[in-house]
Short mmCIF file of C-alpha atoms in Angstrom, two decimals:
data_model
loop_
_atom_site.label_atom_id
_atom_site.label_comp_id
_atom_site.label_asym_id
_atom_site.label_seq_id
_atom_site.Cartn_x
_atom_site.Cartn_y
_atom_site.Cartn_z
CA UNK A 279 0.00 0.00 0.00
CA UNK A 280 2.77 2.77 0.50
CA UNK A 281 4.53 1.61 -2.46
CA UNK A 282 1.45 2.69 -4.68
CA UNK A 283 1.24 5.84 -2.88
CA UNK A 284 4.96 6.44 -3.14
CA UNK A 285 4.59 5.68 -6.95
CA UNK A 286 1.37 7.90 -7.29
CA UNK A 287 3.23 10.75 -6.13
CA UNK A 288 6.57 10.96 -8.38
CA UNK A 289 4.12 10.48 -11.28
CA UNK A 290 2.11 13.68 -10.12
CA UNK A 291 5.76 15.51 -9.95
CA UNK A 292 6.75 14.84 -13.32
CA UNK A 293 3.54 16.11 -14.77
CA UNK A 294 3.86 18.99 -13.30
CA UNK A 295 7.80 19.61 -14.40
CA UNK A 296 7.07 19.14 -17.82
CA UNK A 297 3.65 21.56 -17.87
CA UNK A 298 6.45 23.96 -16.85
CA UNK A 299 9.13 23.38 -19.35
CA UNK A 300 6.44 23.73 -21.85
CA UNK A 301 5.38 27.38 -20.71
CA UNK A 302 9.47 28.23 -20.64
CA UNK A 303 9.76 27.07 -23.91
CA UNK A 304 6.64 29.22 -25.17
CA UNK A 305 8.07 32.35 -23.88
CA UNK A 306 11.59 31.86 -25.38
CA UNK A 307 9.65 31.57 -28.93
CA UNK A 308 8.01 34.65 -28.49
CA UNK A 309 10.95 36.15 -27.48
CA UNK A 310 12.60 34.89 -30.20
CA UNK A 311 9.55 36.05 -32.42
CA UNK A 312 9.68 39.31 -31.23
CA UNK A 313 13.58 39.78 -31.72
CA UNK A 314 13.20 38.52 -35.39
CA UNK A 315 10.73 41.07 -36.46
CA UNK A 316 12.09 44.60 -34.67
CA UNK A 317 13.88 47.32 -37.26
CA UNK A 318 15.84 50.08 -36.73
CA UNK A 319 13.64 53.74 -36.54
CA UNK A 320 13.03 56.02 -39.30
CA UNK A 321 16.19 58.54 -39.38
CA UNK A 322 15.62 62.25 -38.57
CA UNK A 323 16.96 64.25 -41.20
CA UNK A 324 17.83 68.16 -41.84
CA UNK A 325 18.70 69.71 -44.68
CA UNK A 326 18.92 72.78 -46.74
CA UNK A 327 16.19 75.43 -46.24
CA UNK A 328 13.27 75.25 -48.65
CA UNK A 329 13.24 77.45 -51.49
CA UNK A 330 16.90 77.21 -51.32
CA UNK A 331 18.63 79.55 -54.23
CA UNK A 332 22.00 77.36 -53.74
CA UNK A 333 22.83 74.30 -56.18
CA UNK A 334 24.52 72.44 -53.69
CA UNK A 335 22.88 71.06 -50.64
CA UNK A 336 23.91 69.57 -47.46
CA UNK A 337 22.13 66.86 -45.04
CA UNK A 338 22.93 65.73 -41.72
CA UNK A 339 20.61 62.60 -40.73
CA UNK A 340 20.90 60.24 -37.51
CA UNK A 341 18.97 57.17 -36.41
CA UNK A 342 19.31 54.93 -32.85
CA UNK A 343 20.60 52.10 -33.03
CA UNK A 344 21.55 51.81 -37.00
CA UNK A 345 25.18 51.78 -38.04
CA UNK A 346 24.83 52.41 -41.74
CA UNK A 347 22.27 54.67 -43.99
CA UNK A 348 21.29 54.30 -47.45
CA UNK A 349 19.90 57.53 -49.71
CA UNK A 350 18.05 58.47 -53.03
CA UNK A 351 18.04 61.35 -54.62
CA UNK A 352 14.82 62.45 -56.36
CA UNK A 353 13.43 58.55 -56.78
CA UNK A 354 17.40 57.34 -58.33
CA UNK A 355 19.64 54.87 -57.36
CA UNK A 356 19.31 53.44 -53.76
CA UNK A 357 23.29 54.06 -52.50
CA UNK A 358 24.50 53.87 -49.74
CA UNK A 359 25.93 57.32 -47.50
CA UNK A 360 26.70 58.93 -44.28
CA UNK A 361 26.16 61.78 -42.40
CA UNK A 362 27.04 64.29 -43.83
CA UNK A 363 25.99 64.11 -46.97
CA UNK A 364 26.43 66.93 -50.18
CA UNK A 365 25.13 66.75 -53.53
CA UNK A 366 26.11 69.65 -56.04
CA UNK A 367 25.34 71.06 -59.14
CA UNK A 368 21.84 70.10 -58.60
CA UNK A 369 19.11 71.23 -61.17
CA UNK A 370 16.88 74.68 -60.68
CA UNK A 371 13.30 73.32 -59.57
CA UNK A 372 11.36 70.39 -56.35
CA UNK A 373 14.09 67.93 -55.19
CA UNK A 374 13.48 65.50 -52.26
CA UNK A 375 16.44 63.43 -50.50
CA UNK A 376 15.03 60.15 -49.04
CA UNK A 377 17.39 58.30 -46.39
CA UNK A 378 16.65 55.04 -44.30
CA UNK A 379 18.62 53.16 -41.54
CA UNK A 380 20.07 49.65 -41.68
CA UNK A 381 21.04 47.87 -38.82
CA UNK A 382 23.93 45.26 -38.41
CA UNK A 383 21.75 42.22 -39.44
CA UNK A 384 21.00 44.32 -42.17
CA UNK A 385 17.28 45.48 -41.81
CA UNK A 386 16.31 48.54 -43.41
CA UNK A 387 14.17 51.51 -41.42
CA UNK A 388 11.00 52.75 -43.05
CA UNK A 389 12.24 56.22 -45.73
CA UNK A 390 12.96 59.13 -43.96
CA UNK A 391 12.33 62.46 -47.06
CA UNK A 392 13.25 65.51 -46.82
CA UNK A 393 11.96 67.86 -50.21
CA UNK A 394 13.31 71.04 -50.89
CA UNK A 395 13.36 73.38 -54.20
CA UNK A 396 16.24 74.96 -56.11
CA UNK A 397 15.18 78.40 -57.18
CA UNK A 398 18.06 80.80 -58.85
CA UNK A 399 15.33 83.51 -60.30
CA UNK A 400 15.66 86.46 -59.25
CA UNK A 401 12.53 88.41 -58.99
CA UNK A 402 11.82 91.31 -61.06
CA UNK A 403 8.97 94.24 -61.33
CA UNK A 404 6.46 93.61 -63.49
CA UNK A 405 4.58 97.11 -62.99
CA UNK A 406 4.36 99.96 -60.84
CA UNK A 407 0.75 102.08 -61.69
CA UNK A 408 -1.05 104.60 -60.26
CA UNK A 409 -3.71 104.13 -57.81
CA UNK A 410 -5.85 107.08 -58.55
CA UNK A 411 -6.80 109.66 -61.27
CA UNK A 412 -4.24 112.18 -62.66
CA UNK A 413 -4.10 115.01 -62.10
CA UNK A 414 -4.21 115.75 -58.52
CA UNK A 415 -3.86 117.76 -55.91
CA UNK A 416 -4.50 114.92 -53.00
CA UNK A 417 -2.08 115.03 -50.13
CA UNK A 418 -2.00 111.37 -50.31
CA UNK A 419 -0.51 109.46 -53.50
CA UNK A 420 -0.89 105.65 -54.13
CA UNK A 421 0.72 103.24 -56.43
CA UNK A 422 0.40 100.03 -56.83
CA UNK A 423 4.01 97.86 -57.15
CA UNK A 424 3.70 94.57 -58.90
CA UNK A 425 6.16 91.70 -58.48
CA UNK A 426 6.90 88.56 -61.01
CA UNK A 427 6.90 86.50 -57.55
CA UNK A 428 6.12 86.84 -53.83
CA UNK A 429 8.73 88.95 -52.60
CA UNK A 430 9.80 90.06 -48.61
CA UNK A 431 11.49 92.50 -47.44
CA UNK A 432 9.60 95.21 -48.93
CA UNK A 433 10.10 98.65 -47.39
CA UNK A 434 9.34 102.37 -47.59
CA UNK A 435 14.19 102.84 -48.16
CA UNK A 436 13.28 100.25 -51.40
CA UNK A 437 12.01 103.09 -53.57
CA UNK A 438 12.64 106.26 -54.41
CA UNK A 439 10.10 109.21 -55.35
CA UNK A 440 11.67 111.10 -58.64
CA UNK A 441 9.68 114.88 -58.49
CA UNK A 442 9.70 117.83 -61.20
CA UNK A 443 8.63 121.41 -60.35
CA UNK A 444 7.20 120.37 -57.09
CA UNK A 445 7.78 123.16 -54.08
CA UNK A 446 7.52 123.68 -50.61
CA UNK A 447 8.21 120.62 -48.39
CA UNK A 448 9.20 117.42 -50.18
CA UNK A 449 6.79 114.23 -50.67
CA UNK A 450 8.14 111.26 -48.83
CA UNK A 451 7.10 107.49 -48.67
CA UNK A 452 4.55 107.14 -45.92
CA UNK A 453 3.66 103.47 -45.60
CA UNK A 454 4.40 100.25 -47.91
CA UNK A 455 2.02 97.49 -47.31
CA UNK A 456 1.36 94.28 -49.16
CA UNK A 457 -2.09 93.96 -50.81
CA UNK A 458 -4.50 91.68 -49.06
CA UNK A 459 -2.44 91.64 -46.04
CA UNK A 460 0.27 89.46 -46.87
CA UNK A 461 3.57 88.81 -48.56
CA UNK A 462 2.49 88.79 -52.08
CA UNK A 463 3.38 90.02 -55.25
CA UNK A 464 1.48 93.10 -55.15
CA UNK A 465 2.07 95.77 -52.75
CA UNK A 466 0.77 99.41 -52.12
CA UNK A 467 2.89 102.26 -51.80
CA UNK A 468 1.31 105.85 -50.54
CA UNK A 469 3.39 108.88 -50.60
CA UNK A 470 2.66 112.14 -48.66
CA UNK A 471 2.33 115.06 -50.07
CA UNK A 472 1.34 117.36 -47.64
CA UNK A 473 2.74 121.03 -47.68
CA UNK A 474 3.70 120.04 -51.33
CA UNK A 475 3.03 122.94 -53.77
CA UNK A 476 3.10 122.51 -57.73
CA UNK A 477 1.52 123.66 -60.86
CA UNK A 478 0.48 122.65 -64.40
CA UNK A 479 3.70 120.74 -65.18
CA UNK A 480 4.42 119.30 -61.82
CA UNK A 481 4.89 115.64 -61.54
CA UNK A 482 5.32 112.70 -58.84
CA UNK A 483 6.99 109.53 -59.94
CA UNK A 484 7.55 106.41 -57.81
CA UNK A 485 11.00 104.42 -58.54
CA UNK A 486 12.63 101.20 -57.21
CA UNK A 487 16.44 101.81 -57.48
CA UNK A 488 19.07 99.29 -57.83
CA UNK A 489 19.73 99.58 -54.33
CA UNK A 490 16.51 97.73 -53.13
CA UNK A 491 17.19 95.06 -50.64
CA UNK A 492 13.96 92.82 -51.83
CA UNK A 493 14.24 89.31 -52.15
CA UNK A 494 12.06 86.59 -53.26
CA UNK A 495 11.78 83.33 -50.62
CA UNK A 496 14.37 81.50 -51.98
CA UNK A 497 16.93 84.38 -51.19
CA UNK A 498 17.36 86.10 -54.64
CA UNK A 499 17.65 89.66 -54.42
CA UNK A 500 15.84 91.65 -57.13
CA UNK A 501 16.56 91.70 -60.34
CA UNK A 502 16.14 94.25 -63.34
CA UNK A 503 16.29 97.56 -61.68
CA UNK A 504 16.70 100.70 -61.08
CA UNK A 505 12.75 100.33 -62.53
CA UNK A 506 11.06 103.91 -63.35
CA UNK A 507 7.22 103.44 -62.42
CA UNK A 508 4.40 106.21 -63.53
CA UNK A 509 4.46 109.83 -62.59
CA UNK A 510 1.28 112.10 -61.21
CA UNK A 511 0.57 114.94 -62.62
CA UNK A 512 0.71 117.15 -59.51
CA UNK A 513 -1.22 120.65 -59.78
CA UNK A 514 -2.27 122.89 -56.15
CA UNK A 515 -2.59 125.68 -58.10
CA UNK A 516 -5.74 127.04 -57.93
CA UNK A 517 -7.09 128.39 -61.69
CA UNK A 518 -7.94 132.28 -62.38
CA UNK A 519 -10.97 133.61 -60.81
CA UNK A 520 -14.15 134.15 -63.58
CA UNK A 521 -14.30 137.48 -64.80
CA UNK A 522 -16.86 139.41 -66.53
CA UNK A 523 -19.70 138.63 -64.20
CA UNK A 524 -22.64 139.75 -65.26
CA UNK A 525 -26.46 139.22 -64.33
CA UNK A 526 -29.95 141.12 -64.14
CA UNK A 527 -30.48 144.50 -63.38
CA UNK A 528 -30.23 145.91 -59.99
CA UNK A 529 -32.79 146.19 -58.69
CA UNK A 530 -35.32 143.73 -60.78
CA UNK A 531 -38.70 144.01 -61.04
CA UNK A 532 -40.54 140.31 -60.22
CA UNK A 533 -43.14 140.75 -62.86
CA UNK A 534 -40.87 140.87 -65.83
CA UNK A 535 -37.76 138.77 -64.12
CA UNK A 536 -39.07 136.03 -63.32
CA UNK A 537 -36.07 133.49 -64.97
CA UNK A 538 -32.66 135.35 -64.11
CA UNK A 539 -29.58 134.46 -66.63
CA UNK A 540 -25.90 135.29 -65.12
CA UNK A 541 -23.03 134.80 -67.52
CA UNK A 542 -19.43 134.43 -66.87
CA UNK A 543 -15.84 134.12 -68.33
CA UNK A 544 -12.63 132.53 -67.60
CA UNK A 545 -9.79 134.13 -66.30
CA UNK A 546 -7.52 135.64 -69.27
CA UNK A 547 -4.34 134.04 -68.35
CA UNK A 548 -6.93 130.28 -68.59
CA UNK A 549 -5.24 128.71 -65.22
CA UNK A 550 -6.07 125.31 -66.56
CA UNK A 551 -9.53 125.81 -65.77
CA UNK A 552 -11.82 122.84 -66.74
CA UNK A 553 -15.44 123.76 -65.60
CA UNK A 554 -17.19 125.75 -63.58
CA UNK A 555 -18.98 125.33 -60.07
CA UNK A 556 -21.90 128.06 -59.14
CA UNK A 557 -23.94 128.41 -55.72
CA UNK A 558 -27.27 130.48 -55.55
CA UNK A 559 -28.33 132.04 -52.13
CA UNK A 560 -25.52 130.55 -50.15
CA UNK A 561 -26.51 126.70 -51.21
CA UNK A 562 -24.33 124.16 -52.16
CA UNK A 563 -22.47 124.15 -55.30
CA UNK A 564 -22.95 122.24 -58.39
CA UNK A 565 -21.79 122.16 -61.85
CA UNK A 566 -22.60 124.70 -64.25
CA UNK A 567 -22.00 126.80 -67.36
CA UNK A 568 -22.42 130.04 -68.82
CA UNK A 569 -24.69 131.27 -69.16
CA UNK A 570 -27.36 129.63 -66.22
CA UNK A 571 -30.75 130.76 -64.94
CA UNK A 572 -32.41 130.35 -62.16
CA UNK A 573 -36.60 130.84 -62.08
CA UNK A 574 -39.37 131.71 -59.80
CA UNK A 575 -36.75 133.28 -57.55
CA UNK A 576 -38.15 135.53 -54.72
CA UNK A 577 -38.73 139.08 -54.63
CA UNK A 578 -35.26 139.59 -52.10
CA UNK A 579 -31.84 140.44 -52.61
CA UNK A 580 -29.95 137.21 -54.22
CA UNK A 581 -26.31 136.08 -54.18
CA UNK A 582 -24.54 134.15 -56.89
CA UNK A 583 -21.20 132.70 -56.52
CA UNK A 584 -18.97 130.93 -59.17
CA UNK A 585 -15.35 129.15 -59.02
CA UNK A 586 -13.24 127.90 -61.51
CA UNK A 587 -12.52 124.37 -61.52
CA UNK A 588 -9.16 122.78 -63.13
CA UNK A 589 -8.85 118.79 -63.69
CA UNK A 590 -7.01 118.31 -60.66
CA UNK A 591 -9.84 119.53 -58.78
CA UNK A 592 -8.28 122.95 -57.60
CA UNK A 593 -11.06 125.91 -56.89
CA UNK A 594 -10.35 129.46 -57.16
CA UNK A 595 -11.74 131.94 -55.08
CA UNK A 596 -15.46 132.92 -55.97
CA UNK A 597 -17.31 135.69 -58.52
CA UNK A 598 -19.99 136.84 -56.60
CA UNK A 599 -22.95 138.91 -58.35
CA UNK A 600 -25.51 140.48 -56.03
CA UNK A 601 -28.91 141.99 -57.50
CA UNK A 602 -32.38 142.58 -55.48
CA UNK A 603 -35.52 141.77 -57.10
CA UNK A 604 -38.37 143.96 -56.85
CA UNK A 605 -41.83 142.66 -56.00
CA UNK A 606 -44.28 143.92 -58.86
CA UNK A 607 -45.14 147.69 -59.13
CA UNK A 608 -48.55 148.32 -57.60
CA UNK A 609 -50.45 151.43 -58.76
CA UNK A 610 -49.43 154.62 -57.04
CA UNK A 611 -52.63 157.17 -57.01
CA UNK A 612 -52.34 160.90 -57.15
CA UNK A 613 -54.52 163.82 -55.95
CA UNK A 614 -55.46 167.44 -56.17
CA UNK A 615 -57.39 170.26 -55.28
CA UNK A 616 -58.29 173.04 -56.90
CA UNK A 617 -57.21 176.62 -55.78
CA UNK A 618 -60.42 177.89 -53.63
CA UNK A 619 -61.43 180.63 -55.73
CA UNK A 620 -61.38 180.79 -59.81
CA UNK A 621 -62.12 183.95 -61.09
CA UNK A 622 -62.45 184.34 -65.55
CA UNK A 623 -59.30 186.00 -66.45
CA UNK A 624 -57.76 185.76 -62.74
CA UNK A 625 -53.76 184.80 -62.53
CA UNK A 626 -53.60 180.75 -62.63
CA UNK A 627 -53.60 179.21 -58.74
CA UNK A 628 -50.98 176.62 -57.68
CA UNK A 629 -52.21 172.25 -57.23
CA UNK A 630 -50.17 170.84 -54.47
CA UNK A 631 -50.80 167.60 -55.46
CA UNK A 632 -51.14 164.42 -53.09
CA UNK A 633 -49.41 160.88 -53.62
CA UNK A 634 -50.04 157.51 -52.35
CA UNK A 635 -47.11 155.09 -53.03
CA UNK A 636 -48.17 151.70 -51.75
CA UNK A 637 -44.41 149.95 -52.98
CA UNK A 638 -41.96 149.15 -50.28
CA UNK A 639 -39.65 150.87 -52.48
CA UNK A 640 -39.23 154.27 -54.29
CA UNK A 641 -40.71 155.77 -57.05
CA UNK A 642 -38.75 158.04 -59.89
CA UNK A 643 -41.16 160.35 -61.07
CA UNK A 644 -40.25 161.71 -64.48
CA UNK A 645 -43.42 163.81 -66.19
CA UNK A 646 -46.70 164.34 -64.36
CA UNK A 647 -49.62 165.80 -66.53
CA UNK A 648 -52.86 167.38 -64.93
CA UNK A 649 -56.16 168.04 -67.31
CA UNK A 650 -59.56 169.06 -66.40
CA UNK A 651 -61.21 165.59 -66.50
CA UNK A 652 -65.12 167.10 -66.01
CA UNK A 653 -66.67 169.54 -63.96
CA UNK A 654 -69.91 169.12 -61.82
CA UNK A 655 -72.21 172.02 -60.95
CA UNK A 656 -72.77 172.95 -57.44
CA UNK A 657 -76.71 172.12 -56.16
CA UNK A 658 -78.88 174.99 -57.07
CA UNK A 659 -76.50 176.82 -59.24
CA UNK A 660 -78.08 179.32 -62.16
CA UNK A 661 -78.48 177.54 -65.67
CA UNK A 662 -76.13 177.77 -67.92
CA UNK A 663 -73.05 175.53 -69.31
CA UNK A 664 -70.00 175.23 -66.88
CA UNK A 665 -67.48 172.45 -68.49
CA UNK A 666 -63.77 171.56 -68.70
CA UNK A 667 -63.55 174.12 -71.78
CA UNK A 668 -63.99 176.95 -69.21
CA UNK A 669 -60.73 175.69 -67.56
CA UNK A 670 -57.27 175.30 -68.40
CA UNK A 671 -54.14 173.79 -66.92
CA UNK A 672 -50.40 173.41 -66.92
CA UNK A 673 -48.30 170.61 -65.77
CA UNK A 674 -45.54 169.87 -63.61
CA UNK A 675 -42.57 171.72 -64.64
CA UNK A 676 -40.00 170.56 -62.63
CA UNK A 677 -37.08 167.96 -62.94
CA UNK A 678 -37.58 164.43 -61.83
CA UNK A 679 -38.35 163.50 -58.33
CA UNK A 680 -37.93 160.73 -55.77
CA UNK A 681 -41.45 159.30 -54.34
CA UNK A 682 -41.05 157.52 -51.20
CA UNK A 683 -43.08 154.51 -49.80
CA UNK A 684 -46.24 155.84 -48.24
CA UNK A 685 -48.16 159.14 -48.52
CA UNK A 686 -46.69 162.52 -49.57
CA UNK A 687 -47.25 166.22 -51.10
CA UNK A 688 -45.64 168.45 -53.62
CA UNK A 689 -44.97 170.60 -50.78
CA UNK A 690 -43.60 168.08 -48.46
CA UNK A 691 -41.33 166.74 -50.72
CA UNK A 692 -40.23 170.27 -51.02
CA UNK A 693 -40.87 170.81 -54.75
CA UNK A 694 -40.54 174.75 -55.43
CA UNK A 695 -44.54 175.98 -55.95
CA UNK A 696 -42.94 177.21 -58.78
CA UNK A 697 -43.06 173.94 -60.23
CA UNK A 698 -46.09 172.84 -59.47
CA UNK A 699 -49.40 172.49 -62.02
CA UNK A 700 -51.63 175.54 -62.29
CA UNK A 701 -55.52 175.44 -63.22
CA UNK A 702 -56.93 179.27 -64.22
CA UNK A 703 -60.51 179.77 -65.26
CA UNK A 704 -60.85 181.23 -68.66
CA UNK A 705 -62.48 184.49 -69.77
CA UNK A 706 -64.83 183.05 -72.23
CA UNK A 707 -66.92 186.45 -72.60
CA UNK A 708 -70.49 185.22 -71.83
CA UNK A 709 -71.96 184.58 -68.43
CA UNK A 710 -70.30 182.35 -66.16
CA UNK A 711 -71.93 182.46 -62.91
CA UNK A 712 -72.89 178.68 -63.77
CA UNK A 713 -69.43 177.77 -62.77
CA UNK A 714 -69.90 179.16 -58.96
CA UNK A 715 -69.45 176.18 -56.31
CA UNK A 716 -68.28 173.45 -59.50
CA UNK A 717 -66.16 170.73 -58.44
CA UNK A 718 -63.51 170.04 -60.93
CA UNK A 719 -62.26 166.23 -61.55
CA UNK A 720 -58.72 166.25 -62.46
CA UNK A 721 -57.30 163.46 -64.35
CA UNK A 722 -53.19 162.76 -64.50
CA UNK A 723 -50.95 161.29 -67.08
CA UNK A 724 -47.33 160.56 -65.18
CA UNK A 725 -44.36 158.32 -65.79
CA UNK A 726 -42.64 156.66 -62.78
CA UNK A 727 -40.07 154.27 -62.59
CA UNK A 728 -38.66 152.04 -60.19
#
């Protein structure tokens, strides 16, 4: 009985033993496994910088573990190299450099590339235009530089402004900036021009010299220069003032002025004028030739204004015309009495004769007539004819006179009575006692002007 236990037991032992040799012996091929399949790491590589303007390129390159490299230039001829490693007289345009790792059993790391481009053009300027009309008077000038390429570097010492008959203080680069906000190929210039003076044949040019320091990305400094770009016209000088200014009487009367043509000239000496700009009554000003009217204007005093206008956009100073326009004459009335006794054959008697002028303005009187219009017979006077034949009159004999607004008299406006109409009754040799008590109707004939 304890020799079968005894037996039993070793038996269990040696299971056991060889369940563990089998687990070692797993391990070791997976080990083993794991060993076989590792490879050395991708290299890191560094190169040239990229665009490179230089036909001969360097590369330094380093991996862990791997003792030996192998490159290809551009997809050629696997070969092997070291670190570092120089190719020449390479081509203008892309390149790319690949380089992997061996190990010392010989396997291979994944490609390491490293692309780069040759460029050797030198950039050039395509165009340099104006950025606004010409001519001009602005105290701000733009151009716009274009390059063949995106170019850096740009600054306000890379050009030069070339002036001609251009005075007072000097126009100098303000700002250079690229267009869209960026290095680019296109790039604004603006030039200041404030407290510059010039006239008809002054002129603003922007130039890039040959001693820009510009350069493209690749390194390659400008090319094709010094490069003369356009020129402004630059012109502050304001044109001639109009002359011969002439417009409606002063004062107008409303009823017969009711459109109002002004004309104008141009200065002599022409000032490069180009048009005109007029202003009515202090409004703004607009465009206009000579002659203009204006209608339905007010009965008031009115102001025109007109400038000269060259094609840079200079004024001169104004022509200013100034005329008042009348509201329509109304009727002025006049009045008169008789002398209080008329005797046939007496001396003539002295009218002072009343006006009414109902105008806000004066009146020039310049003739006055008075005539016997009719002649009514006083209530219960004897029969017998009493007319305007039994009368006669002379009129005013004076110069012209001035009427003011309102009411007035012969003798207030102090008009010698020697002056003044007369009315006598005439000796007609038959009986006139009819004509005792008439009232006489005068009627008047006058000329007055505004």
């Amino acid at each position: 009985m304890k020799i079968s236990k005894n037996k039993s037991a070793g038996s269990g032992k040696r299971l056991r033993l060889i369940a563990l040799f089998a687990v070692l012996a797993l391990g070791a091929v997976a080990a083993v496994s794991a060993f076989a399949t590792s490879r050395p790491a991708r290299p890191s590589v560094s190169g040239p910088h990229n665009p490179s303007n230089k036909t001969r390129a360097g590369f330094r390159f380093h991996g862990h573990g791997s003792v030996r490299y192998q490159c290809s230039l551009d997809g050629g001829k696997i070969k092997p190299c070291s670190s570092p490693k120089t190719y020449s007289k390479l081509s203008p345009g892309r390149h790319s450099l690949r380089v992997r790792a061996l190990d010392k059993s010989g396997k291979k790391s994944r490609w390491a590339s490293y692309p780069w481009a040759v460029d050797t053009t030198r950039p050039v300027v395509s165009s340099v235009t104006r950025g606004q009309a010409s001519p001009t008077n602005q105290s701000s000038l733009l151009w716009t530089v274009t390059f063949s390429e995106n170019v850096t570097g740009v600054s306000a010492s890379d050009f030069n402004l070339a002036t001609a008959h251009v005075g007072g203080t000097a126009p100098t680069i303000s700002s250079v900036t690229p267009v869209g906000g960026s290095n680019g190929t296109a790039w604004t210039v603006a030039a200041s021009t404030a407290g510059s003076s010039g006239a008809n044949d002054g002129s603003v040019e922007l130039d890039v010299p040959s001693s820009a320091s510009i350069t493209d990305a690749a390194g390659n400094a400008l090319g094709s220069t010094p490069f003369a770009g356009s020129a402004y016209r630059f012109d502050t000088t304001a044109p001639g003032v109009p002359t011969a200014l002439g417009g409606p009487d002063d004062p107008s009367m409303k009823d017969s002025s009711t459109a109002s043509s002004i004309q104008w000239q141009a200065a002599a000496d022409g000032g490069g004028t180009t048009g005109f700009r007029c202003q009515m009554d202090g409004s703004a000003y607009g465009s206009c030739s000579s002659p203009t009217s204006y209608s339905n204007l007010d009965a008031a005093h009115h102001s025109f204004d007109v400038v000269a206008v060259d094609a840079a956009g200079n004024q001169s100073a104004p022509a200013t015309y100034g005329w008042t326009i009348l509201a329509a004459v109304q009727n002025w009335t006049v009045s008169g009495n008789a002398p209080s006794s008329l005797q046939p054959g007496a001396a003539a008697g002295r009218i002072n004769l009343s006006f009414h002028n109902p105008n806000s303005y004066s009146l020039s009187f310049q003739s006055l007539g008075v005539s016997v219009q009719s002649v009514t017979k006083a209530v219960g006077s004897v029969a017998g004819p009493c007319a305007a034949a039994n009368f006669a009159t002379t009129d005013f004999s004076g110069a012209a006179f001035t009427l003011p607004p309102g009411d007035s008299s012969l003798s207030s406006l102090g008009i010698p009575t020697s002056q003044w109409p007369t009315i006598r009754m005439l000796e007609t040799g038959q009986n006139q006692d009819a004509c005792k008590g008439a009232s006489i109707n005068f009627s008047y004939q006058g000329v007055a002007t505004k």
